[in-house]
Amino acid sequence: MALLTLEDAKAQLNTKSDVDDTELQAYIDSVTAVIEEFVGPVEPREVTEQHDAGHGRRVLVLRTMPVLSLTSVTPLLVGGVSYPVDGLVLDEESGEVRRRNGGSFRGLLQVVEQAGRLSVPSTINLAARMLVQHLWRTQRPSRGGGLAGGGDDYSVASPIPGFGYAVPNRVLELLQPYRLPPGVA
């Protein structure tokens, strides 16, 4: 499963030519990180996190969302306690992990999870298509002879920290229903 295929991007750009395929693929590859900054992992992947449960914590809150499943919760220090996954409850929406028996987690833990989505929502795919189109336009002059500028769906009202003017308003609006809560990366 891919966030965006070469065929998707070419359809968005209304091109059938394969002359620019290599360059276009570089654009496609680059937008995944941008989209995932706003919505979390799209393509399923294994993620490893460290959590310090100290002397007792009833809930671990995973930092990578969305979460598909837990693989393991093991101690990082010799003599620590492992927590079998079948004894844990994962709230996939919030990323909260609790012990089934109501007990606490203890110590420095390594949590391995599967994060991402089972399928790419069509709205996220469309946002990725539009982002490729926006970035592609910055180096391809419009038929009028200049770069397409503000006032259209690709305008950017203000720079976004870490991205400048690379992400247009229309893309942000499409991603809004899938945005990560503040503080989740």
PDB file of C-alpha atoms in Angstrom:
ATOM      1  CA  MET A   1       0.000   0.000   0.000  1.00  0.00           C
ATOM      2  CA  ALA A   2       1.385   3.396  -0.963  1.00  0.00           C
ATOM      3  CA  LEU A   3       0.176   6.839  -0.001  1.00  0.00           C
ATOM      4  CA  LEU A   4       0.485   7.922  -3.607  1.00  0.00           C
ATOM      5  CA  THR A   5       1.498   6.043  -6.746  1.00  0.00           C
ATOM      6  CA  LEU A   6       3.157   7.411  -9.851  1.00  0.00           C
ATOM      7  CA  GLU A   7      -0.093   6.741 -11.709  1.00  0.00           C
ATOM      8  CA  ASP A   8      -2.060   8.776  -9.093  1.00  0.00           C
ATOM      9  CA  ALA A   9       0.307  11.735  -9.478  1.00  0.00           C
ATOM     10  CA  LYS A  10       0.268  11.588 -13.269  1.00  0.00           C
ATOM     11  CA  ALA A  11      -3.529  11.545 -13.248  1.00  0.00           C
ATOM     12  CA  GLN A  12      -3.560  14.623 -10.976  1.00  0.00           C
ATOM     13  CA  LEU A  13      -1.126  16.407 -13.313  1.00  0.00           C
ATOM     14  CA  ASN A  14      -3.069  15.272 -16.405  1.00  0.00           C
ATOM     15  CA  THR A  15       0.022  13.804 -18.028  1.00  0.00           C
ATOM     16  CA  LYS A  16       0.635  10.513 -19.757  1.00  0.00           C
ATOM     17  CA  SER A  17       4.232  11.150 -20.741  1.00  0.00           C
ATOM     18  CA  ASP A  18       6.944   9.180 -18.980  1.00  0.00           C
ATOM     19  CA  VAL A  19       9.642  11.787 -19.670  1.00  0.00           C
ATOM     20  CA  ASP A  20       9.525  13.202 -16.124  1.00  0.00           C
ATOM     21  CA  ASP A  21       8.765   9.958 -14.257  1.00  0.00           C
ATOM     22  CA  THR A  22      12.049   9.852 -12.331  1.00  0.00           C
ATOM     23  CA  GLU A  23      11.740  13.464 -11.189  1.00  0.00           C
ATOM     24  CA  LEU A  24       8.038  13.071 -10.420  1.00  0.00           C
ATOM     25  CA  GLN A  25       8.775   9.971  -8.319  1.00  0.00           C
ATOM     26  CA  ALA A  26      11.135  12.094  -6.182  1.00  0.00           C
ATOM     27  CA  TYR A  27       8.252  14.497  -5.520  1.00  0.00           C
ATOM     28  CA  ILE A  28       5.944  11.609  -4.657  1.00  0.00           C
ATOM     29  CA  ASP A  29       8.496  10.151  -2.243  1.00  0.00           C
ATOM     30  CA  SER A  30       8.991  13.518  -0.545  1.00  0.00           C
ATOM     31  CA  VAL A  31       5.327  14.263   0.182  1.00  0.00           C
ATOM     32  CA  THR A  32       4.868  11.208   2.396  1.00  0.00           C
ATOM     33  CA  ALA A  33       6.916  12.755   5.211  1.00  0.00           C
ATOM     34  CA  VAL A  34       5.008  16.037   4.895  1.00  0.00           C
ATOM     35  CA  ILE A  35       1.579  14.386   4.985  1.00  0.00           C
ATOM     36  CA  GLU A  36       2.598  12.111   7.894  1.00  0.00           C
ATOM     37  CA  GLU A  37       3.764  15.132   9.905  1.00  0.00           C
ATOM     38  CA  PHE A  38       0.110  16.184  10.063  1.00  0.00           C
ATOM     39  CA  VAL A  39      -1.728  12.835  10.222  1.00  0.00           C
ATOM     40  CA  GLY A  40       0.794  10.312  11.560  1.00  0.00           C
ATOM     41  CA  PRO A  41       1.938   7.193   9.707  1.00  0.00           C
ATOM     42  CA  VAL A  42      -0.132   6.351   6.670  1.00  0.00           C
ATOM     43  CA  GLU A  43       1.639   3.237   5.482  1.00  0.00           C
ATOM     44  CA  PRO A  44       1.834   0.506   8.186  1.00  0.00           C
ATOM     45  CA  ARG A  45       5.228   0.183   9.839  1.00  0.00           C
ATOM     46  CA  GLU A  46       6.856  -1.092  12.977  1.00  0.00           C
ATOM     47  CA  VAL A  47       7.632   1.601  15.529  1.00  0.00           C
ATOM     48  CA  THR A  48       9.710   1.240  18.694  1.00  0.00           C
ATOM     49  CA  GLU A  49       9.221   3.647  21.595  1.00  0.00           C
ATOM     50  CA  GLN A  50      10.733   3.898  25.050  1.00  0.00           C
ATOM     51  CA  HIS A  51       8.530   4.694  28.043  1.00  0.00           C
ATOM     52  CA  ASP A  52       9.597   5.360  31.612  1.00  0.00           C
ATOM     53  CA  ALA A  53       6.891   3.971  33.882  1.00  0.00           C
ATOM     54  CA  GLY A  54       9.034   4.702  36.944  1.00  0.00           C
ATOM     55  CA  HIS A  55       7.664   3.073  40.086  1.00  0.00           C
ATOM     56  CA  GLY A  56       4.217   2.579  38.669  1.00  0.00           C
ATOM     57  CA  ARG A  57       2.039   3.950  35.933  1.00  0.00           C
ATOM     58  CA  ARG A  58      -1.402   2.572  35.107  1.00  0.00           C
ATOM     59  CA  VAL A  59      -1.431   3.889  31.530  1.00  0.00           C
ATOM     60  CA  LEU A  60       1.205   4.132  28.820  1.00  0.00           C
ATOM     61  CA  VAL A  61       0.345   6.652  26.115  1.00  0.00           C
ATOM     62  CA  LEU A  62       1.965   5.812  22.806  1.00  0.00           C
ATOM     63  CA  ARG A  63       3.486   8.729  20.925  1.00  0.00           C
ATOM     64  CA  THR A  64       3.026   7.423  17.384  1.00  0.00           C
ATOM     65  CA  MET A  65      -0.542   7.442  16.134  1.00  0.00           C
ATOM     66  CA  PRO A  66      -2.618   5.907  14.682  1.00  0.00           C
ATOM     67  CA  VAL A  67      -1.828   2.539  16.270  1.00  0.00           C
ATOM     68  CA  LEU A  68      -2.857  -0.724  14.624  1.00  0.00           C
ATOM     69  CA  SER A  69      -1.580  -3.212  17.207  1.00  0.00           C
ATOM     70  CA  LEU A  70       0.953  -3.920  19.942  1.00  0.00           C
ATOM     71  CA  THR A  71       3.813  -6.308  19.270  1.00  0.00           C
ATOM     72  CA  SER A  72       5.617  -6.307  22.617  1.00  0.00           C
ATOM     73  CA  VAL A  73       6.215  -4.435  25.879  1.00  0.00           C
ATOM     74  CA  THR A  74       9.560  -5.469  27.350  1.00  0.00           C
ATOM     75  CA  PRO A  75      11.972  -4.084  29.953  1.00  0.00           C
ATOM     76  CA  LEU A  76      15.069  -2.217  28.867  1.00  0.00           C
ATOM     77  CA  LEU A  77      16.884  -3.077  32.095  1.00  0.00           C
ATOM     78  CA  VAL A  78      17.963  -6.513  33.272  1.00  0.00           C
ATOM     79  CA  GLY A  79      15.516  -7.878  35.815  1.00  0.00           C
ATOM     80  CA  GLY A  80      12.600  -5.767  34.585  1.00  0.00           C
ATOM     81  CA  VAL A  81       9.120  -7.118  33.970  1.00  0.00           C
ATOM     82  CA  SER A  82       7.778  -8.046  30.533  1.00  0.00           C
ATOM     83  CA  TYR A  83       4.099  -7.501  29.825  1.00  0.00           C
ATOM     84  CA  PRO A  84       2.594 -10.075  27.431  1.00  0.00           C
ATOM     85  CA  VAL A  85       0.471  -8.387  24.767  1.00  0.00           C
ATOM     86  CA  ASP A  86      -2.517 -10.662  25.475  1.00  0.00           C
ATOM     87  CA  GLY A  87      -2.606  -9.172  28.980  1.00  0.00           C
ATOM     88  CA  LEU A  88      -2.858  -5.620  27.659  1.00  0.00           C
ATOM     89  CA  VAL A  89      -5.669  -3.480  26.303  1.00  0.00           C
ATOM     90  CA  LEU A  90      -4.896  -0.999  23.526  1.00  0.00           C
ATOM     91  CA  ASP A  91      -7.194   1.911  22.778  1.00  0.00           C
ATOM     92  CA  GLU A  92      -6.268   2.474  19.136  1.00  0.00           C
ATOM     93  CA  GLU A  93      -7.921   5.906  19.023  1.00  0.00           C
ATOM     94  CA  SER A  94      -6.068   7.419  21.989  1.00  0.00           C
ATOM     95  CA  GLY A  95      -2.935   5.246  21.946  1.00  0.00           C
ATOM     96  CA  GLU A  96      -3.488   4.337  25.597  1.00  0.00           C
ATOM     97  CA  VAL A  97      -2.225   0.967  26.797  1.00  0.00           C
ATOM     98  CA  ARG A  98      -3.511  -0.542  30.056  1.00  0.00           C
ATOM     99  CA  ARG A  99      -3.032  -3.848  31.786  1.00  0.00           C
ATOM    100  CA  ARG A 100      -6.128  -6.084  31.638  1.00  0.00           C
ATOM    101  CA  ASN A 101      -5.856  -6.867  35.336  1.00  0.00           C
ATOM    102  CA  GLY A 102      -5.780  -3.159  36.262  1.00  0.00           C
ATOM    103  CA  GLY A 103      -2.176  -3.318  37.473  1.00  0.00           C
ATOM    104  CA  SER A 104       0.596  -0.808  36.895  1.00  0.00           C
ATOM    105  CA  PHE A 105       3.532  -0.775  34.519  1.00  0.00           C
ATOM    106  CA  ARG A 106       6.944  -0.404  36.142  1.00  0.00           C
ATOM    107  CA  GLY A 107      10.424   0.526  34.964  1.00  0.00           C
ATOM    108  CA  LEU A 108      11.962   1.601  31.698  1.00  0.00           C
ATOM    109  CA  LEU A 109      10.074  -0.151  28.888  1.00  0.00           C
ATOM    110  CA  GLN A 110      10.459  -0.721  25.189  1.00  0.00           C
ATOM    111  CA  VAL A 111       7.141  -0.774  23.346  1.00  0.00           C
ATOM    112  CA  VAL A 112       7.000  -2.163  19.811  1.00  0.00           C
ATOM    113  CA  GLU A 113       3.838  -1.399  17.868  1.00  0.00           C
ATOM    114  CA  GLN A 114       2.420  -1.476  14.372  1.00  0.00           C
ATOM    115  CA  ALA A 115       1.414   2.066  13.448  1.00  0.00           C
ATOM    116  CA  GLY A 116      -0.302   3.416  10.356  1.00  0.00           C
ATOM    117  CA  ARG A 117      -3.497   2.622   8.521  1.00  0.00           C
ATOM    118  CA  LEU A 118      -4.811  -0.506   6.829  1.00  0.00           C
ATOM    119  CA  SER A 119      -5.847   1.581   3.829  1.00  0.00           C
ATOM    120  CA  VAL A 120      -5.192   5.146   2.733  1.00  0.00           C
ATOM    121  CA  PRO A 121      -8.304   7.290   3.181  1.00  0.00           C
ATOM    122  CA  SER A 122      -9.269   8.857  -0.142  1.00  0.00           C
ATOM    123  CA  THR A 123      -9.075  12.351   1.370  1.00  0.00           C
ATOM    124  CA  ILE A 124      -5.462  11.822   2.463  1.00  0.00           C
ATOM    125  CA  ASN A 125      -4.630  10.453  -1.010  1.00  0.00           C
ATOM    126  CA  LEU A 126      -6.232  13.533  -2.592  1.00  0.00           C
ATOM    127  CA  ALA A 127      -4.262  15.820  -0.264  1.00  0.00           C
ATOM    128  CA  ALA A 128      -1.045  14.064  -1.337  1.00  0.00           C
ATOM    129  CA  ARG A 129      -2.005  14.428  -5.011  1.00  0.00           C
ATOM    130  CA  MET A 130      -2.685  18.125  -4.536  1.00  0.00           C
ATOM    131  CA  LEU A 131       0.581  18.624  -2.643  1.00  0.00           C
ATOM    132  CA  VAL A 132       2.551  17.017  -5.490  1.00  0.00           C
ATOM    133  CA  GLN A 133       0.666  19.215  -7.948  1.00  0.00           C
ATOM    134  CA  HIS A 134       1.447  22.337  -5.889  1.00  0.00           C
ATOM    135  CA  LEU A 135       5.151  21.498  -5.607  1.00  0.00           C
ATOM    136  CA  TRP A 136       5.325  20.535  -9.290  1.00  0.00           C
ATOM    137  CA  ARG A 137       3.856  23.915 -10.269  1.00  0.00           C
ATOM    138  CA  THR A 138       6.642  25.807  -8.507  1.00  0.00           C
ATOM    139  CA  GLN A 139       9.123  24.809 -11.215  1.00  0.00           C
ATOM    140  CA  ARG A 140       6.793  24.448 -14.164  1.00  0.00           C
ATOM    141  CA  PRO A 141       5.653  27.845 -15.476  1.00  0.00           C
ATOM    142  CA  SER A 142       1.943  28.167 -16.190  1.00  0.00           C
ATOM    143  CA  ARG A 143       0.803  28.681 -19.777  1.00  0.00           C
ATOM    144  CA  GLY A 144       0.535  32.409 -19.021  1.00  0.00           C
ATOM    145  CA  GLY A 145       4.326  32.537 -18.711  1.00  0.00           C
ATOM    146  CA  GLY A 146       4.757  32.960 -14.955  1.00  0.00           C
ATOM    147  CA  LEU A 147       4.305  30.944 -11.828  1.00  0.00           C
ATOM    148  CA  ALA A 148       0.721  30.508 -10.715  1.00  0.00           C
ATOM    149  CA  GLY A 149       0.294  32.704  -7.683  1.00  0.00           C
ATOM    150  CA  GLY A 150      -1.921  33.576  -4.735  1.00  0.00           C
ATOM    151  CA  GLY A 151      -5.660  33.752  -4.688  1.00  0.00           C
ATOM    152  CA  ASP A 152      -6.282  30.196  -5.815  1.00  0.00           C
ATOM    153  CA  ASP A 153      -6.719  26.914  -3.986  1.00  0.00           C
ATOM    154  CA  TYR A 154      -2.951  26.537  -3.826  1.00  0.00           C
ATOM    155  CA  SER A 155      -2.276  29.783  -1.994  1.00  0.00           C
ATOM    156  CA  VAL A 156      -0.702  29.667   1.443  1.00  0.00           C
ATOM    157  CA  ALA A 157      -1.956  32.250   3.930  1.00  0.00           C
ATOM    158  CA  SER A 158       1.032  32.056   6.242  1.00  0.00           C
ATOM    159  CA  PRO A 159       4.123  29.911   6.577  1.00  0.00           C
ATOM    160  CA  ILE A 160       3.800  26.664   8.524  1.00  0.00           C
ATOM    161  CA  PRO A 161       6.597  26.060  11.034  1.00  0.00           C
ATOM    162  CA  GLY A 162       9.060  23.616   9.501  1.00  0.00           C
ATOM    163  CA  PHE A 163       7.419  23.752   6.052  1.00  0.00           C
ATOM    164  CA  GLY A 164       7.341  27.431   5.100  1.00  0.00           C
ATOM    165  CA  TYR A 165       4.978  27.914   2.184  1.00  0.00           C
ATOM    166  CA  ALA A 166       5.249  24.334   0.865  1.00  0.00           C
ATOM    167  CA  VAL A 167       1.816  23.172   2.076  1.00  0.00           C
ATOM    168  CA  PRO A 168      -1.130  25.041   0.549  1.00  0.00           C
ATOM    169  CA  ASN A 169      -4.332  25.818   2.438  1.00  0.00           C
ATOM    170  CA  ARG A 170      -6.415  23.360   0.403  1.00  0.00           C
ATOM    171  CA  VAL A 171      -4.143  20.464   1.445  1.00  0.00           C
ATOM    172  CA  LEU A 172      -4.364  21.472   5.118  1.00  0.00           C
ATOM    173  CA  GLU A 173      -8.150  21.624   4.881  1.00  0.00           C
ATOM    174  CA  LEU A 174      -8.307  18.112   3.429  1.00  0.00           C
ATOM    175  CA  LEU A 175      -6.042  16.740   6.192  1.00  0.00           C
ATOM    176  CA  GLN A 176      -7.971  18.436   9.020  1.00  0.00           C
ATOM    177  CA  PRO A 177     -10.255  15.463   9.895  1.00  0.00           C
ATOM    178  CA  TYR A 178      -7.168  13.258  10.308  1.00  0.00           C
ATOM    179  CA  ARG A 179      -4.901  15.729  12.145  1.00  0.00           C
ATOM    180  CA  LEU A 180      -2.994  14.404  15.135  1.00  0.00           C
ATOM    181  CA  PRO A 181      -3.875  15.841  18.529  1.00  0.00           C
ATOM    182  CA  PRO A 182      -1.400  18.446  19.820  1.00  0.00           C
ATOM    183  CA  GLY A 183       1.728  16.860  21.282  1.00  0.00           C
ATOM    184  CA  VAL A 184       1.449  13.620  19.273  1.00  0.00           C
ATOM    185  CA  ALA A 185       4.137  12.935  16.698  1.00  0.00           C
TER     186      ALA A 185
END
